PDB file of C-alpha atoms in Angstrom:
ATOM      1  CA  UNK A  24     -49.802-108.544  17.817  1.00 41.00           C
ATOM      2  CA  UNK A  25     -49.689-105.476  19.894  1.00 45.00           C
ATOM      3  CA  UNK A  26     -52.250-106.763  22.435  1.00 44.00           C
ATOM      4  CA  UNK A  27     -50.912-110.211  22.072  1.00 48.00           C
ATOM      5  CA  UNK A  28     -47.420-109.291  23.360  1.00 48.00           C
ATOM      6  CA  UNK A  29     -48.956-107.468  26.039  1.00 49.00           C
ATOM      7  CA  UNK A  30     -50.694-110.824  26.909  1.00 49.00           C
ATOM      8  CA  UNK A  31     -47.814-111.982  26.728  1.00 62.00           C
ATOM      9  CA  UNK A  32     -45.647-110.575  28.812  1.00 69.00           C
ATOM     10  CA  UNK A  33     -47.058-110.516  32.222  1.00 83.00           C
ATOM     11  CA  UNK A  34     -44.052-110.091  34.668  1.00 89.00           C
ATOM     12  CA  UNK A  35     -43.464-110.702  38.053  1.00 90.00           C
ATOM     13  CA  UNK A  36     -42.754-107.828  39.948  1.00 90.00           C
ATOM     14  CA  UNK A  37     -38.893-108.202  40.276  1.00 93.00           C
ATOM     15  CA  UNK A  38     -38.662-108.825  37.043  1.00 93.00           C
ATOM     16  CA  UNK A  39     -40.816-105.464  36.722  1.00 92.00           C
ATOM     17  CA  UNK A  40     -37.576-104.340  38.698  1.00 93.00           C
ATOM     18  CA  UNK A  41     -35.392-105.259  37.298  1.00 96.00           C
ATOM     19  CA  UNK A  42     -36.448-104.353  33.574  1.00 95.00           C
ATOM     20  CA  UNK A  43     -37.378-100.631  35.129  1.00 92.00           C
ATOM     21  CA  UNK A  44     -33.957-100.525  36.034  1.00 94.00           C
ATOM     22  CA  UNK A  45     -31.985-101.861  32.496  1.00 96.00           C
ATOM     23  CA  UNK A  46     -34.063 -99.273  30.967  1.00 94.00           C
ATOM     24  CA  UNK A  47     -33.666 -96.221  33.158  1.00 92.00           C
ATOM     25  CA  UNK A  48     -29.598 -97.127  33.601  1.00 93.00           C
ATOM     26  CA  UNK A  49     -28.696 -99.323  30.439  1.00 93.00           C
ATOM     27  CA  UNK A  50     -26.403-100.606  29.649  1.00 92.00           C
ATOM     28  CA  UNK A  51     -25.490-102.173  32.865  1.00 93.00           C
ATOM     29  CA  UNK A  52     -24.118-105.750  33.314  1.00 92.00           C
ATOM     30  CA  UNK A  53     -25.515-108.488  35.601  1.00 92.00           C
ATOM     31  CA  UNK A  54     -23.537-107.459  38.421  1.00 92.00           C
ATOM     32  CA  UNK A  55     -24.598-103.606  38.865  1.00 93.00           C
ATOM     33  CA  UNK A  56     -28.448-105.290  38.544  1.00 95.00           C
ATOM     34  CA  UNK A  57     -27.614-107.068  41.645  1.00 94.00           C
ATOM     35  CA  UNK A  58     -25.537-104.241  43.963  1.00 93.00           C
ATOM     36  CA  UNK A  59     -28.916-102.208  42.728  1.00 92.00           C
ATOM     37  CA  UNK A  60     -31.104-104.847  43.908  1.00 92.00           C
ATOM     38  CA  UNK A  61     -29.045-106.104  46.890  1.00 92.00           C
ATOM     39  CA  UNK A  62     -30.026-109.286  45.579  1.00 93.00           C
ATOM     40  CA  UNK A  63     -29.395-112.383  42.980  1.00 94.00           C
ATOM     41  CA  UNK A  64     -31.864-111.235  39.320  1.00 94.00           C
ATOM     42  CA  UNK A  65     -30.485-114.011  36.937  1.00 94.00           C
ATOM     43  CA  UNK A  66     -33.832-115.471  36.724  1.00 95.00           C
ATOM     44  CA  UNK A  67     -35.839-111.744  36.462  1.00 96.00           C
ATOM     45  CA  UNK A  68     -32.804-111.330  34.172  1.00 96.00           C
ATOM     46  CA  UNK A  69     -32.824-114.765  32.440  1.00 96.00           C
ATOM     47  CA  UNK A  70     -37.101-114.416  32.214  1.00 95.00           C
ATOM     48  CA  UNK A  71     -36.477-110.824  29.964  1.00 96.00           C
ATOM     49  CA  UNK A  72     -34.475-112.335  28.466  1.00 96.00           C
ATOM     50  CA  UNK A  73     -36.504-115.100  27.200  1.00 95.00           C
ATOM     51  CA  UNK A  74     -39.025-112.272  25.996  1.00 94.00           C
ATOM     52  CA  UNK A  75     -37.222-110.327  24.364  1.00 95.00           C
ATOM     53  CA  UNK A  76     -37.940-107.674  25.884  1.00 96.00           C
ATOM     54  CA  UNK A  77     -33.803-106.881  27.318  1.00 97.00           C
ATOM     55  CA  UNK A  78     -30.755-108.446  26.233  1.00 96.00           C
ATOM     56  CA  UNK A  79     -26.350-109.161  26.432  1.00 94.00           C
ATOM     57  CA  UNK A  80     -24.853-107.316  23.863  1.00 91.00           C
ATOM     58  CA  UNK A  81     -20.741-106.330  24.204  1.00 85.00           C
ATOM     59  CA  UNK A  82     -20.897-102.227  24.430  1.00 72.00           C
ATOM     60  CA  UNK A  83     -17.158-101.819  25.569  1.00 70.00           C
ATOM     61  CA  UNK A  84     -13.710-102.958  24.573  1.00 72.00           C
ATOM     62  CA  UNK A  85     -13.282-104.680  28.002  1.00 70.00           C
ATOM     63  CA  UNK A  86     -15.664-106.521  26.251  1.00 70.00           C
ATOM     64  CA  UNK A  87     -17.594-107.541  29.405  1.00 80.00           C
ATOM     65  CA  UNK A  88     -21.805-108.128  28.076  1.00 88.00           C
ATOM     66  CA  UNK A  89     -24.139-104.960  28.784  1.00 94.00           C
ATOM     67  CA  UNK A  90     -27.505-106.107  29.177  1.00 96.00           C
ATOM     68  CA  UNK A  91     -30.282-102.733  27.159  1.00 95.00           C
ATOM     69  CA  UNK A  92     -33.820-103.421  26.070  1.00 96.00           C
ATOM     70  CA  UNK A  93     -34.762-104.353  23.213  1.00 96.00           C
ATOM     71  CA  UNK A  94     -37.211-102.747  20.185  1.00 95.00           C
ATOM     72  CA  UNK A  95     -39.334-104.603  21.908  1.00 94.00           C
ATOM     73  CA  UNK A  96     -39.771-102.748  25.341  1.00 93.00           C
ATOM     74  CA  UNK A  97     -40.086 -99.753  22.625  1.00 93.00           C
ATOM     75  CA  UNK A  98     -42.895-101.610  21.022  1.00 91.00           C
ATOM     76  CA  UNK A  99     -44.789-102.663  23.736  1.00 88.00           C
ATOM     77  CA  UNK A 100     -44.475 -99.481  25.311  1.00 84.00           C
ATOM     78  CA  UNK A 101     -45.432 -98.052  23.270  1.00 86.00           C
ATOM     79  CA  UNK A 102     -42.288 -95.137  23.062  1.00 89.00           C
ATOM     80  CA  UNK A 103     -39.996 -94.647  19.733  1.00 92.00           C
ATOM     81  CA  UNK A 104     -36.726 -94.127  21.887  1.00 92.00           C
ATOM     82  CA  UNK A 105     -35.502 -95.157  25.326  1.00 89.00           C
ATOM     83  CA  UNK A 106     -35.552 -91.049  26.292  1.00 88.00           C
ATOM     84  CA  UNK A 107     -39.150 -90.688  26.282  1.00 86.00           C
ATOM     85  CA  UNK A 108     -39.714 -93.308  29.127  1.00 84.00           C
ATOM     86  CA  UNK A 109     -40.964 -91.215  32.005  1.00 78.00           C
ATOM     87  CA  UNK A 110     -38.391 -89.049  34.363  1.00 74.00           C
ATOM     88  CA  UNK A 111     -38.226 -89.253  37.855  1.00 64.00           C
ATOM     89  CA  UNK A 112     -39.037 -85.302  37.539  1.00 62.00           C
ATOM     90  CA  UNK A 113     -42.257 -86.199  36.081  1.00 55.00           C
ATOM     91  CA  UNK A 114     -45.365 -87.664  38.662  1.00 57.00           C
ATOM     92  CA  UNK A 115     -44.784 -90.121  40.125  1.00 61.00           C
ATOM     93  CA  UNK A 116     -48.146 -91.772  39.592  1.00 64.00           C
ATOM     94  CA  UNK A 117     -47.080 -91.689  35.358  1.00 62.00           C
ATOM     95  CA  UNK A 118     -44.754 -93.776  36.726  1.00 61.00           C
ATOM     96  CA  UNK A 119     -46.159 -96.630  38.633  1.00 66.00           C
ATOM     97  CA  UNK A 120     -48.674 -96.726  34.713  1.00 66.00           C
ATOM     98  CA  UNK A 121     -46.214 -97.264  33.063  1.00 64.00           C
ATOM     99  CA  UNK A 122     -44.250-100.145  34.376  1.00 66.00           C
ATOM    100  CA  UNK A 123     -47.665-101.884  36.089  1.00 67.00           C
ATOM    101  CA  UNK A 124     -49.612-103.089  32.789  1.00 59.00           C
ATOM    102  CA  UNK A 125     -46.980-106.383  32.764  1.00 58.00           C
ATOM    103  CA  UNK A 126     -46.691-106.774  36.213  1.00 57.00           C
ATOM    104  CA  UNK A 127     -48.746-110.130  36.883  1.00 44.00           C
ATOM    105  CA  UNK A 128     -50.852-109.064  39.729  1.00 42.00           C
ATOM    106  CA  UNK A 129     -51.410-113.080  41.142  1.00 38.00           C
ATOM    107  CA  UNK A 130     -47.148-112.832  42.289  1.00 45.00           C
ATOM    108  CA  UNK A 131     -47.258-115.855  40.302  1.00 46.00           C
ATOM    109  CA  UNK A 132     -42.729-116.520  38.232  1.00 47.00           C
ATOM    110  CA  UNK A 133     -41.743-115.181  40.808  1.00 47.00           C
ATOM    111  CA  UNK A 134     -38.539-114.528  39.619  1.00 50.00           C
TER     112      UNK A 134
END
């Protein structure tokens, strides 16, 4: 089923960018993502939620929704917890390889 999940997880470059922002900075709000990317990211966020890679949760006393990665995200990337993500101290090529397996090479699904 993991292979099936990976084949169904093709994402646009924009969705991959948003996913990496969430993964490395979670929890964060949609407006935080827009500040980082300087562009509306609602389409990419909706895609990530629909695919089950990200979820919106109330994680603070202000009751505002924050985006976090899911267990499916961990499964798809073959890691047991978020701390297993490659860090900026590690080789950039390793980080690129880690996320590139979900990028849709044909440029479809532009979010």
